[in-house]
């Protein structure tokens, strides 16, 4: 079998033109003899709008909530009307859209009366985005000659009841996928389902967390043992650096799962870190591809990357961070001190990115946020505390960094003109990170890129693009 899961993000289904491009890509795979299962996100920005509608309702602003819903209804209706010319299917689809928005409006009105938005209701409200997009996309595919069939993801992707971040139940998903999807695929049909949305065993709607459509793609790919999972987005793949900062950034042709996961954490915006897991477990390659540039071969993410001549694959940056310095002489030779510090971070629900310690001080980095003064006040009970914002974390990713001599010297000499605040290499063999001022970040990336990607290995990087 040559089953491929093709996941298309919000920008790949954002309007009739994007959906038509997406259809052509899927039709191309079918023509090659592939058996696609298509997973789509909600149309771009729809999830955000639904969450705004929910927030307005919760505050009792029924009018604002229904206005957002009316605009969304309009957008979905227009998209459907432009794509579907066959009168019978057009009427059927528009009726479906109206029914969904009627029921969404009911929920929003109810919420405006009870004024309490639970995670469960939030999941129900956002689920409309993918329920609608998958139906519209399936209808558009059919119109263009693909034997597409819409499948409600909530019948396949079964999770626990942790609303807004539900945990998939692998065995059940496998069972449902083989019972409900395989027969369709074997008949030559192309199932089209929404990503991100799921249901618990009782059939109550859940979601996998924001950006969760990639996760759905990987879950379905894993359950069906697909030969590949394609993540179609609007960039050419994983790059050696952000091309807006570094114009001679190159596409990375192949990268390991671990390296990609490190990068995903930095919001490389290319894929959701959790995408990695179900695919890794089954050794299924993941391809990141561009639906606006389908000819580009993208980035292939595999369990083991081939050997690379140069140490690093990509330079990622995370901005808007703060450094918190905790200095206490009573820390000297005591145990349990770190625990106390982390308990305070936990209390403020503040995730720590990087930690470095000396005998009497600890420096930690966190996302800059409004809780910092309160957090610092609590830490102040234990020690002297200082915090400073506008910091950036630079993360150099590549396999086998530890196995090479002189890496740190090369990295820091490339940025010797920049003040480095914290350094971490840690247990990971594939990540070397350090903290600098946010204002120095772009310059640091350019200097590092110039130092490490001067003579890129053509098996790993798309050097053709640089030559042409
Ligand atoms: N539509 C969802 C979101 O915006 C899921 C996704 O696009 O992956 O978070
Ligand atoms: Mg996404």
GROMACS .gro file of C-alpha atoms and ligand atoms in nm:
model
  478
    1UNK     CA    1   0.000   0.000   0.000
    2UNK     CA    2   0.124   0.352  -0.065
    3UNK     CA    3  -0.079   0.536   0.187
    4UNK     CA    4   0.021   0.895   0.261
    5UNK     CA    5  -0.127   1.130   0.515
    6UNK     CA    6  -0.139   1.482   0.374
    7UNK     CA    7  -0.200   1.755   0.631
    8UNK     CA    8  -0.284   2.104   0.512
    9UNK     CA    9  -0.261   2.400   0.752
   10UNK     CA   10  -0.496   2.697   0.774
   11UNK     CA   11  -0.322   2.900   0.504
   12UNK     CA   12  -0.350   2.606   0.261
   13UNK     CA   13  -0.731   2.615   0.294
   14UNK     CA   14  -0.782   2.984   0.367
   15UNK     CA   15  -0.982   3.076   0.056
   16UNK     CA   16  -1.105   2.929  -0.274
   17UNK     CA   17  -0.769   2.984  -0.444
   18UNK     CA   18  -0.579   2.804  -0.167
   19UNK     CA   19  -0.829   2.516  -0.161
   20UNK     CA   20  -0.799   2.482  -0.539
   21UNK     CA   21  -0.417   2.467  -0.509
   22UNK     CA   22  -0.452   2.206  -0.236
   23UNK     CA   23  -0.686   2.000  -0.454
   24UNK     CA   24  -0.431   2.004  -0.735
   25UNK     CA   25  -0.161   1.877  -0.498
   26UNK     CA   26  -0.381   1.591  -0.378
   27UNK     CA   27  -0.488   1.506  -0.732
   28UNK     CA   28  -0.119   1.494  -0.824
   29UNK     CA   29  -0.053   1.236  -0.552
   30UNK     CA   30  -0.350   1.026  -0.663
   31UNK     CA   31  -0.219   1.034  -1.019
   32UNK     CA   32   0.111   0.896  -0.889
   33UNK     CA   33  -0.077   0.597  -0.747
   34UNK     CA   34  -0.069   0.721  -0.388
   35UNK     CA   35  -0.356   0.668  -0.148
   36UNK     CA   36  -0.396   0.993   0.042
   37UNK     CA   37  -0.576   1.059   0.367
   38UNK     CA   38  -0.621   1.434   0.396
   39UNK     CA   39  -0.620   1.622   0.726
   40UNK     CA   40  -0.708   1.991   0.723
   41UNK     CA   41  -0.693   2.274   0.972
   42UNK     CA   42  -0.967   2.530   1.003
   43UNK     CA   43  -0.945   2.808   0.744
   44UNK     CA   44  -0.673   3.055   0.850
   45UNK     CA   45  -0.760   3.262   1.159
   46UNK     CA   46  -1.093   3.085   1.214
   47UNK     CA   47  -0.988   2.919   1.540
   48UNK     CA   48  -0.878   3.257   1.677
   49UNK     CA   49  -1.210   3.414   1.575
   50UNK     CA   50  -1.408   3.134   1.738
   51UNK     CA   51  -1.213   3.182   2.058
   52UNK     CA   52  -1.286   3.556   2.045
   53UNK     CA   53  -1.654   3.483   1.998
   54UNK     CA   54  -1.644   3.249   2.298
   55UNK     CA   55  -1.466   3.512   2.509
   56UNK     CA   56  -1.723   3.776   2.414
   57UNK     CA   57  -2.012   3.545   2.504
   58UNK     CA   58  -1.855   3.459   2.835
   59UNK     CA   59  -1.849   3.829   2.918
   60UNK     CA   60  -2.217   3.851   2.831
   61UNK     CA   61  -2.153   4.035   2.505
   62UNK     CA   62  -2.393   3.826   2.300
   63UNK     CA   63  -2.409   4.083   2.021
   64UNK     CA   64  -2.034   4.086   1.963
   65UNK     CA   65  -2.016   3.707   1.972
   66UNK     CA   66  -2.296   3.665   1.720
   67UNK     CA   67  -2.138   3.929   1.498
   68UNK     CA   68  -1.813   3.729   1.481
   69UNK     CA   69  -2.012   3.417   1.405
   70UNK     CA   70  -2.206   3.599   1.130
   71UNK     CA   71  -1.882   3.708   0.965
   72UNK     CA   72  -1.747   3.356   0.978
   73UNK     CA   73  -2.072   3.221   0.834
   74UNK     CA   74  -2.040   3.468   0.548
   75UNK     CA   75  -1.679   3.369   0.478
   76UNK     CA   76  -1.756   2.996   0.476
   77UNK     CA   77  -2.067   3.042   0.260
   78UNK     CA   78  -1.879   3.253   0.006
   79UNK     CA   79  -1.591   3.009  -0.011
   80UNK     CA   80  -1.833   2.721  -0.068
   81UNK     CA   81  -2.033   2.914  -0.326
   82UNK     CA   82  -1.722   3.003  -0.525
   83UNK     CA   83  -1.585   2.650  -0.521
   84UNK     CA   84  -1.894   2.440  -0.578
   85UNK     CA   85  -2.069   2.496  -0.909
   86UNK     CA   86  -2.280   2.182  -0.917
   87UNK     CA   87  -2.618   2.318  -0.793
   88UNK     CA   88  -2.722   2.012  -0.593
   89UNK     CA   89  -2.393   1.984  -0.404
   90UNK     CA   90  -2.375   2.360  -0.358
   91UNK     CA   91  -2.719   2.372  -0.196
   92UNK     CA   92  -2.635   2.076   0.023
   93UNK     CA   93  -2.308   2.227   0.138
   94UNK     CA   94  -2.453   2.572   0.208
   95UNK     CA   95  -2.730   2.406   0.408
   96UNK     CA   96  -2.469   2.218   0.608
   97UNK     CA   97  -2.281   2.542   0.675
   98UNK     CA   98  -2.598   2.719   0.786
   99UNK     CA   99  -2.694   2.434   1.016
  100UNK     CA  100  -2.353   2.441   1.179
  101UNK     CA  101  -2.363   2.815   1.232
  102UNK     CA  102  -2.719   2.796   1.365
  103UNK     CA  103  -2.605   2.548   1.626
  104UNK     CA  104  -2.290   2.748   1.702
  105UNK     CA  105  -2.509   3.054   1.760
  106UNK     CA  106  -2.721   2.852   2.002
  107UNK     CA  107  -2.411   2.764   2.200
  108UNK     CA  108  -2.291   3.127   2.200
  109UNK     CA  109  -2.631   3.251   2.321
  110UNK     CA  110  -2.638   2.991   2.595
  111UNK     CA  111  -2.289   3.088   2.701
  112UNK     CA  112  -2.386   3.455   2.712
  113UNK     CA  113  -2.662   3.356   2.955
  114UNK     CA  114  -2.463   3.132   3.184
  115UNK     CA  115  -2.140   3.336   3.161
  116UNK     CA  116  -1.908   3.046   3.226
  117UNK     CA  117  -1.675   2.919   2.957
  118UNK     CA  118  -1.552   2.576   3.057
  119UNK     CA  119  -1.269   2.404   2.867
  120UNK     CA  120  -1.527   2.156   2.742
  121UNK     CA  121  -1.748   2.427   2.592
  122UNK     CA  122  -1.443   2.601   2.448
  123UNK     CA  123  -1.350   2.280   2.265
  124UNK     CA  124  -1.702   2.246   2.134
  125UNK     CA  125  -1.694   2.604   2.002
  126UNK     CA  126  -1.355   2.581   1.830
  127UNK     CA  127  -1.441   2.243   1.678
  128UNK     CA  128  -1.669   2.417   1.429
  129UNK     CA  129  -1.362   2.548   1.245
  130UNK     CA  130  -1.236   2.206   1.140
  131UNK     CA  131  -1.583   2.054   1.106
  132UNK     CA  132  -1.661   2.321   0.847
  133UNK     CA  133  -1.328   2.330   0.666
  134UNK     CA  134  -1.315   1.953   0.620
  135UNK     CA  135  -1.664   1.944   0.466
  136UNK     CA  136  -1.591   2.235   0.234
  137UNK     CA  137  -1.257   2.095   0.125
  138UNK     CA  138  -1.405   1.749   0.064
  139UNK     CA  139  -1.680   1.903  -0.150
  140UNK     CA  140  -1.429   2.113  -0.343
  141UNK     CA  141  -1.211   1.807  -0.406
  142UNK     CA  142  -1.513   1.614  -0.534
  143UNK     CA  143  -1.602   1.903  -0.763
  144UNK     CA  144  -1.252   1.886  -0.908
  145UNK     CA  145  -1.274   1.513  -0.974
  146UNK     CA  146  -1.111   1.365  -0.663
  147UNK     CA  147  -1.314   1.084  -0.503
  148UNK     CA  148  -1.314   1.266  -0.172
  149UNK     CA  149  -1.530   1.185   0.125
  150UNK     CA  150  -1.561   1.392   0.442
  151UNK     CA  151  -1.501   1.195   0.761
  152UNK     CA  152  -1.574   1.337   1.105
  153UNK     CA  153  -1.240   1.326   1.288
  154UNK     CA  154  -1.426   1.284   1.616
  155UNK     CA  155  -1.517   0.932   1.510
  156UNK     CA  156  -1.156   0.836   1.459
  157UNK     CA  157  -0.937   1.035   1.694
  158UNK     CA  158  -1.039   0.918   2.040
  159UNK     CA  159  -0.883   1.090   2.341
  160UNK     CA  160  -0.918   1.111   2.715
  161UNK     CA  161  -1.126   1.398   2.858
  162UNK     CA  162  -0.850   1.653   2.916
  163UNK     CA  163  -1.031   1.926   2.727
  164UNK     CA  164  -0.811   2.168   2.530
  165UNK     CA  165  -0.514   1.930   2.544
  166UNK     CA  166  -0.662   1.587   2.520
  167UNK     CA  167  -0.442   1.280   2.525
  168UNK     CA  168  -0.491   1.046   2.227
  169UNK     CA  169  -0.580   0.683   2.298
  170UNK     CA  170  -0.356   0.508   2.048
  171UNK     CA  171  -0.518   0.166   2.053
  172UNK     CA  172  -0.865   0.308   1.998
  173UNK     CA  173  -0.744   0.537   1.721
  174UNK     CA  174  -0.581   0.243   1.547
  175UNK     CA  175  -0.901   0.045   1.572
  176UNK     CA  176  -1.123   0.327   1.447
  177UNK     CA  177  -0.885   0.419   1.167
  178UNK     CA  178  -0.868   0.066   1.036
  179UNK     CA  179  -1.241   0.012   1.069
  180UNK     CA  180  -1.356   0.346   0.931
  181UNK     CA  181  -1.081   0.475   0.705
  182UNK     CA  182  -0.922   0.167   0.550
  183UNK     CA  183  -1.236   0.043   0.373
  184UNK     CA  184  -1.274   0.386   0.210
  185UNK     CA  185  -0.910   0.398   0.109
  186UNK     CA  186  -0.927   0.047  -0.032
  187UNK     CA  187  -1.221   0.154  -0.248
  188UNK     CA  188  -1.007   0.433  -0.391
  189UNK     CA  189  -1.172   0.710  -0.193
  190UNK     CA  190  -0.985   0.998  -0.033
  191UNK     CA  191  -1.098   1.061   0.325
  192UNK     CA  192  -1.083   1.428   0.426
  193UNK     CA  193  -1.093   1.497   0.797
  194UNK     CA  194  -1.040   1.793   1.029
  195UNK     CA  195  -0.722   1.804   1.232
  196UNK     CA  196  -0.707   1.921   1.594
  197UNK     CA  197  -1.056   1.802   1.689
  198UNK     CA  198  -1.126   1.472   1.857
  199UNK     CA  199  -1.371   1.314   2.099
  200UNK     CA  200  -1.359   1.111   2.415
  201UNK     CA  201  -1.505   0.762   2.426
  202UNK     CA  202  -1.844   0.903   2.517
  203UNK     CA  203  -1.838   1.108   2.197
  204UNK     CA  204  -1.789   1.446   2.369
  205UNK     CA  205  -1.580   1.682   2.156
  206UNK     CA  206  -1.220   1.745   2.268
  207UNK     CA  207  -0.921   1.910   2.103
  208UNK     CA  208  -0.551   1.825   2.092
  209UNK     CA  209  -0.429   2.176   2.178
  210UNK     CA  210  -0.356   2.475   1.955
  211UNK     CA  211  -0.175   2.385   1.636
  212UNK     CA  212  -0.292   2.028   1.688
  213UNK     CA  213  -0.367   1.943   1.327
  214UNK     CA  214  -0.010   1.828   1.270
  215UNK     CA  215  -0.059   1.598   1.566
  216UNK     CA  216  -0.372   1.454   1.404
  217UNK     CA  217  -0.175   1.398   1.085
  218UNK     CA  218   0.091   1.206   1.274
  219UNK     CA  219  -0.164   1.007   1.474
  220UNK     CA  220  -0.348   0.896   1.163
  221UNK     CA  221  -0.022   0.827   0.983
  222UNK     CA  222   0.094   0.618   1.279
  223UNK     CA  223  -0.237   0.434   1.314
  224UNK     CA  224  -0.246   0.340   0.946
  225UNK     CA  225   0.130   0.283   0.918
  226UNK     CA  226   0.145   0.531   0.633
  227UNK     CA  227   0.455   0.538   0.414
  228UNK     CA  228   0.490   0.912   0.480
  229UNK     CA  229   0.324   1.203   0.654
  230UNK     CA  230   0.324   1.524   0.455
  231UNK     CA  231   0.281   1.850   0.641
  232UNK     CA  232   0.182   2.109   0.381
  233UNK     CA  233   0.243   2.463   0.497
  234UNK     CA  234   0.341   2.797   0.344
  235UNK     CA  235   0.720   2.781   0.375
  236UNK     CA  236   0.968   2.569   0.179
  237UNK     CA  237   1.060   2.364   0.482
  238UNK     CA  238   1.299   2.394   0.774
  239UNK     CA  239   1.563   2.657   0.702
  240UNK     CA  240   1.913   2.706   0.839
  241UNK     CA  241   1.793   3.037   0.985
  242UNK     CA  242   1.499   3.274   0.951
  243UNK     CA  243   1.532   3.403   0.592
  244UNK     CA  244   1.393   3.742   0.695
  245UNK     CA  245   1.692   3.786   0.924
  246UNK     CA  246   1.945   3.600   0.717
  247UNK     CA  247   1.883   3.629   0.341
  248UNK     CA  248   2.127   3.351   0.251
  249UNK     CA  249   1.954   3.097   0.475
  250UNK     CA  250   1.927   2.756   0.306
  251UNK     CA  251   1.660   2.493   0.306
  252UNK     CA  252   1.753   2.188   0.513
  253UNK     CA  253   1.675   1.887   0.295
  254UNK     CA  254   1.693   1.625   0.567
  255UNK     CA  255   1.698   1.643   0.944
  256UNK     CA  256   1.652   1.397   1.230
  257UNK     CA  257   1.338   1.377   1.440
  258UNK     CA  258   1.530   1.495   1.747
  259UNK     CA  259   1.673   1.796   1.572
  260UNK     CA  260   1.335   1.891   1.430
  261UNK     CA  261   1.176   1.859   1.773
  262UNK     CA  262   1.435   2.095   1.923
  263UNK     CA  263   1.357   2.347   1.651
  264UNK     CA  264   0.983   2.308   1.682
  265UNK     CA  265   1.007   2.417   2.041
  266UNK     CA  266   1.148   2.745   1.919
  267UNK     CA  267   0.829   2.807   1.735
  268UNK     CA  268   1.006   2.759   1.402
  269UNK     CA  269   0.634   2.762   1.311
  270UNK     CA  270   0.689   2.475   1.080
  271UNK     CA  271   0.543   2.197   1.283
  272UNK     CA  272   0.406   2.104   1.618
  273UNK     CA  273   0.662   1.919   1.835
  274UNK     CA  274   0.416   1.649   1.925
  275UNK     CA  275   0.386   1.566   1.555
  276UNK     CA  276   0.712   1.397   1.592
  277UNK     CA  277   0.620   1.133   1.844
  278UNK     CA  278   0.362   0.908   1.681
  279UNK     CA  279   0.569   0.916   1.363
  280UNK     CA  280   0.899   0.844   1.540
  281UNK     CA  281   0.753   0.546   1.719
  282UNK     CA  282   0.668   0.387   1.389
  283UNK     CA  283   0.963   0.514   1.192
  284UNK     CA  284   0.747   0.703   0.944
  285UNK     CA  285   0.918   0.993   0.765
  286UNK     CA  286   0.756   1.334   0.793
  287UNK     CA  287   0.788   1.578   0.504
  288UNK     CA  288   0.740   1.951   0.542
  289UNK     CA  289   0.623   2.092   0.209
  290UNK     CA  290   0.502   2.425   0.068
  291UNK     CA  291   0.153   2.434  -0.083
  292UNK     CA  292   0.244   2.757  -0.263
  293UNK     CA  293   0.553   2.598  -0.414
  294UNK     CA  294   0.463   2.232  -0.457
  295UNK     CA  295   0.764   2.163  -0.679
  296UNK     CA  296   1.003   2.226  -0.390
  297UNK     CA  297   1.102   1.899  -0.224
  298UNK     CA  298   1.076   2.048   0.129
  299UNK     CA  299   1.239   1.904   0.439
  300UNK     CA  300   1.239   1.536   0.516
  301UNK     CA  301   1.239   1.447   0.883
  302UNK     CA  302   1.361   1.095   0.952
  303UNK     CA  303   1.450   0.898   1.261
  304UNK     CA  304   1.820   0.910   1.179
  305UNK     CA  305   1.975   1.190   0.978
  306UNK     CA  306   2.263   1.110   0.745
  307UNK     CA  307   2.607   1.228   0.845
  308UNK     CA  308   2.661   1.598   0.789
  309UNK     CA  309   2.998   1.757   0.720
  310UNK     CA  310   2.917   2.062   0.928
  311UNK     CA  311   2.808   2.047   1.292
  312UNK     CA  312   2.486   2.248   1.277
  313UNK     CA  313   2.164   2.219   1.081
  314UNK     CA  314   1.980   2.527   1.191
  315UNK     CA  315   1.992   2.833   1.415
  316UNK     CA  316   1.672   2.907   1.601
  317UNK     CA  317   1.587   3.211   1.808
  318UNK     CA  318   1.333   3.263   2.080
  319UNK     CA  319   1.272   3.625   2.172
  320UNK     CA  320   1.073   3.803   2.447
  321UNK     CA  321   1.244   3.619   2.728
  322UNK     CA  322   1.347   3.739   3.072
  323UNK     CA  323   1.638   3.632   3.288
  324UNK     CA  324   1.579   3.596   3.660
  325UNK     CA  325   1.885   3.596   3.883
  326UNK     CA  326   1.843   3.448   4.228
  327UNK     CA  327   2.138   3.507   4.459
  328UNK     CA  328   2.153   3.363   4.809
  329UNK     CA  329   2.455   3.288   5.017
  330UNK     CA  330   2.251   3.055   5.232
  331UNK     CA  331   2.224   2.830   4.932
  332UNK     CA  332   2.579   2.728   4.999
  333UNK     CA  333   2.588   2.355   5.067
  334UNK     CA  334   2.219   2.319   5.138
  335UNK     CA  335   1.987   2.076   4.975
  336UNK     CA  336   1.626   2.134   4.880
  337UNK     CA  337   1.697   2.491   4.775
  338UNK     CA  338   1.633   2.433   4.407
  339UNK     CA  339   1.314   2.260   4.498
  340UNK     CA  340   1.194   2.568   4.684
  341UNK     CA  341   1.279   2.789   4.389
  342UNK     CA  342   1.100   2.566   4.141
  343UNK     CA  343   0.797   2.537   4.367
  344UNK     CA  344   0.756   2.912   4.332
  345UNK     CA  345   0.783   2.894   3.953
  346UNK     CA  346   0.527   2.618   3.962
  347UNK     CA  347   0.290   2.823   4.175
  348UNK     CA  348   0.305   3.102   3.915
  349UNK     CA  349   0.267   2.849   3.630
  350UNK     CA  350   0.586   2.984   3.483
  351UNK     CA  351   0.777   2.747   3.255
  352UNK     CA  352   1.155   2.772   3.274
  353UNK     CA  353   1.356   2.752   2.952
  354UNK     CA  354   1.712   2.745   3.073
  355UNK     CA  355   1.884   2.719   3.410
  356UNK     CA  356   2.240   2.782   3.511
  357UNK     CA  357   2.378   2.771   3.861
  358UNK     CA  358   2.682   2.853   4.062
  359UNK     CA  359   2.729   2.779   4.428
  360UNK     CA  360   2.538   3.084   4.546
  361UNK     CA  361   2.326   3.186   4.251
  362UNK     CA  362   2.080   3.049   4.002
  363UNK     CA  363   1.983   3.216   3.678
  364UNK     CA  364   1.666   3.107   3.505
  365UNK     CA  365   1.500   3.220   3.188
  366UNK     CA  366   1.127   3.241   3.128
  367UNK     CA  367   0.890   3.388   2.870
  368UNK     CA  368   0.841   3.754   2.957
  369UNK     CA  369   0.499   3.779   3.115
  370UNK     CA  370   0.286   3.984   3.348
  371UNK     CA  371   0.337   3.748   3.641
  372UNK     CA  372   0.704   3.830   3.677
  373UNK     CA  373   0.672   4.097   3.948
  374UNK     CA  374   0.460   3.862   4.162
  375UNK     CA  375   0.699   3.574   4.096
  376UNK     CA  376   0.998   3.791   4.186
  377UNK     CA  377   0.826   3.903   4.505
  378UNK     CA  378   0.776   3.542   4.610
  379UNK     CA  379   1.133   3.450   4.522
  380UNK     CA  380   1.241   3.755   4.720
  381UNK     CA  381   1.136   3.568   5.034
  382UNK     CA  382   1.418   3.322   4.967
  383UNK     CA  383   1.695   3.532   4.821
  384UNK     CA  384   1.798   3.848   4.640
  385UNK     CA  385   1.620   3.858   4.308
  386UNK     CA  386   1.676   4.060   3.995
  387UNK     CA  387   1.501   4.020   3.665
  388UNK     CA  388   1.562   4.167   3.327
  389UNK     CA  389   1.353   4.143   3.010
  390UNK     CA  390   1.422   4.179   2.637
  391UNK     CA  391   1.644   3.875   2.616
  392UNK     CA  392   1.672   3.622   2.337
  393UNK     CA  393   1.773   3.257   2.337
  394UNK     CA  394   1.981   3.143   2.044
  395UNK     CA  395   1.977   2.771   1.986
  396UNK     CA  396   2.216   2.595   1.752
  397UNK     CA  397   2.083   2.255   1.652
  398UNK     CA  398   2.279   1.974   1.496
  399UNK     CA  399   2.352   1.614   1.579
  400UNK     CA  400   2.666   1.504   1.752
  401UNK     CA  401   2.774   1.845   1.877
  402UNK     CA  402   2.931   1.689   2.183
  403UNK     CA  403   3.128   1.449   1.970
  404UNK     CA  404   3.320   1.730   1.802
  405UNK     CA  405   3.606   1.920   1.956
  406UNK     CA  406   3.623   2.294   1.981
  407UNK     CA  407   3.257   2.358   1.903
  408UNK     CA  408   3.202   2.603   2.187
  409UNK     CA  409   3.517   2.793   2.091
  410UNK     CA  410   3.399   2.825   1.732
  411UNK     CA  411   3.050   2.935   1.830
  412UNK     CA  412   3.161   3.197   2.076
  413UNK     CA  413   3.438   3.331   1.863
  414UNK     CA  414   3.185   3.387   1.582
  415UNK     CA  415   2.996   3.617   1.817
  416UNK     CA  416   3.285   3.754   2.019
  417UNK     CA  417   3.149   4.106   1.970
  418UNK     CA  418   2.826   4.015   2.150
  419UNK     CA  419   2.771   3.989   2.523
  420UNK     CA  420   2.658   3.639   2.620
  421UNK     CA  421   2.455   3.614   2.940
  422UNK     CA  422   2.394   3.244   2.994
  423UNK     CA  423   2.512   2.927   2.826
  424UNK     CA  424   2.374   2.577   2.820
  425UNK     CA  425   2.477   2.266   2.641
  426UNK     CA  426   2.346   2.008   2.881
  427UNK     CA  427   2.265   1.649   2.814
  428UNK     CA  428   2.134   1.705   2.467
  429UNK     CA  429   2.388   1.620   2.205
  430UNK     CA  430   2.202   1.820   1.950
  431UNK     CA  431   2.152   2.161   2.099
  432UNK     CA  432   2.383   2.436   2.214
  433UNK     CA  433   2.201   2.740   2.348
  434UNK     CA  434   2.285   3.075   2.494
  435UNK     CA  435   2.115   3.389   2.602
  436UNK     CA  436   2.184   3.739   2.474
  437UNK     CA  437   2.011   4.077   2.456
  438UNK     CA  438   1.719   4.074   2.218
  439UNK     CA  439   1.867   4.368   2.026
  440UNK     CA  440   2.175   4.162   1.943
  441UNK     CA  441   1.980   3.858   1.824
  442UNK     CA  442   1.963   3.929   1.450
  443UNK     CA  443   2.329   4.022   1.433
  444UNK     CA  444   2.424   3.707   1.624
  445UNK     CA  445   2.226   3.487   1.385
  446UNK     CA  446   2.392   3.646   1.083
  447UNK     CA  447   2.741   3.607   1.230
  448UNK     CA  448   2.681   3.246   1.327
  449UNK     CA  449   2.529   3.169   0.990
  450UNK     CA  450   2.826   3.320   0.812
  451UNK     CA  451   3.061   3.113   1.027
  452UNK     CA  452   2.888   2.776   1.003
  453UNK     CA  453   2.711   2.772   0.666
  454UNK     CA  454   2.987   2.902   0.444
  455UNK     CA  455   3.052   2.568   0.279
  456UNK     CA  456   2.727   2.376   0.330
  457UNK     CA  457   2.712   2.001   0.280
  458UNK     CA  458   2.507   1.945  -0.039
  459UNK     CA  459   2.358   1.618   0.085
  460UNK     CA  460   2.195   1.804   0.372
  461UNK     CA  461   2.134   2.157   0.246
  462UNK     CA  462   1.981   2.292  -0.071
  463UNK     CA  463   2.292   2.459  -0.205
  464UNK     CA  464   2.145   2.475  -0.556
  465UNK     CA  465   1.919   2.758  -0.440
  466UNK     CA  466   2.222   2.960  -0.334
  467UNK     CA  467   2.398   2.910  -0.667
  468UNK     CA  468   2.097   2.999  -0.882
  469LIG     N1  469  -0.704   2.522   1.391
  469LIG     C1  470  -0.624   2.486   1.505
  469LIG     C2  471  -0.545   2.605   1.554
  469LIG     O1  472  -0.547   2.710   1.492
  469LIG     C3  473  -0.538   2.369   1.481
  469LIG     C4  474  -0.434   2.385   1.373
  469LIG     O2  475  -0.446   2.471   1.287
  469LIG     O3  476  -0.338   2.306   1.373
  469LIG     O4  477  -0.482   2.596   1.655
  470LIG    MG1  478  -0.063   2.494   1.227
   0.00000   0.00000   0.00000
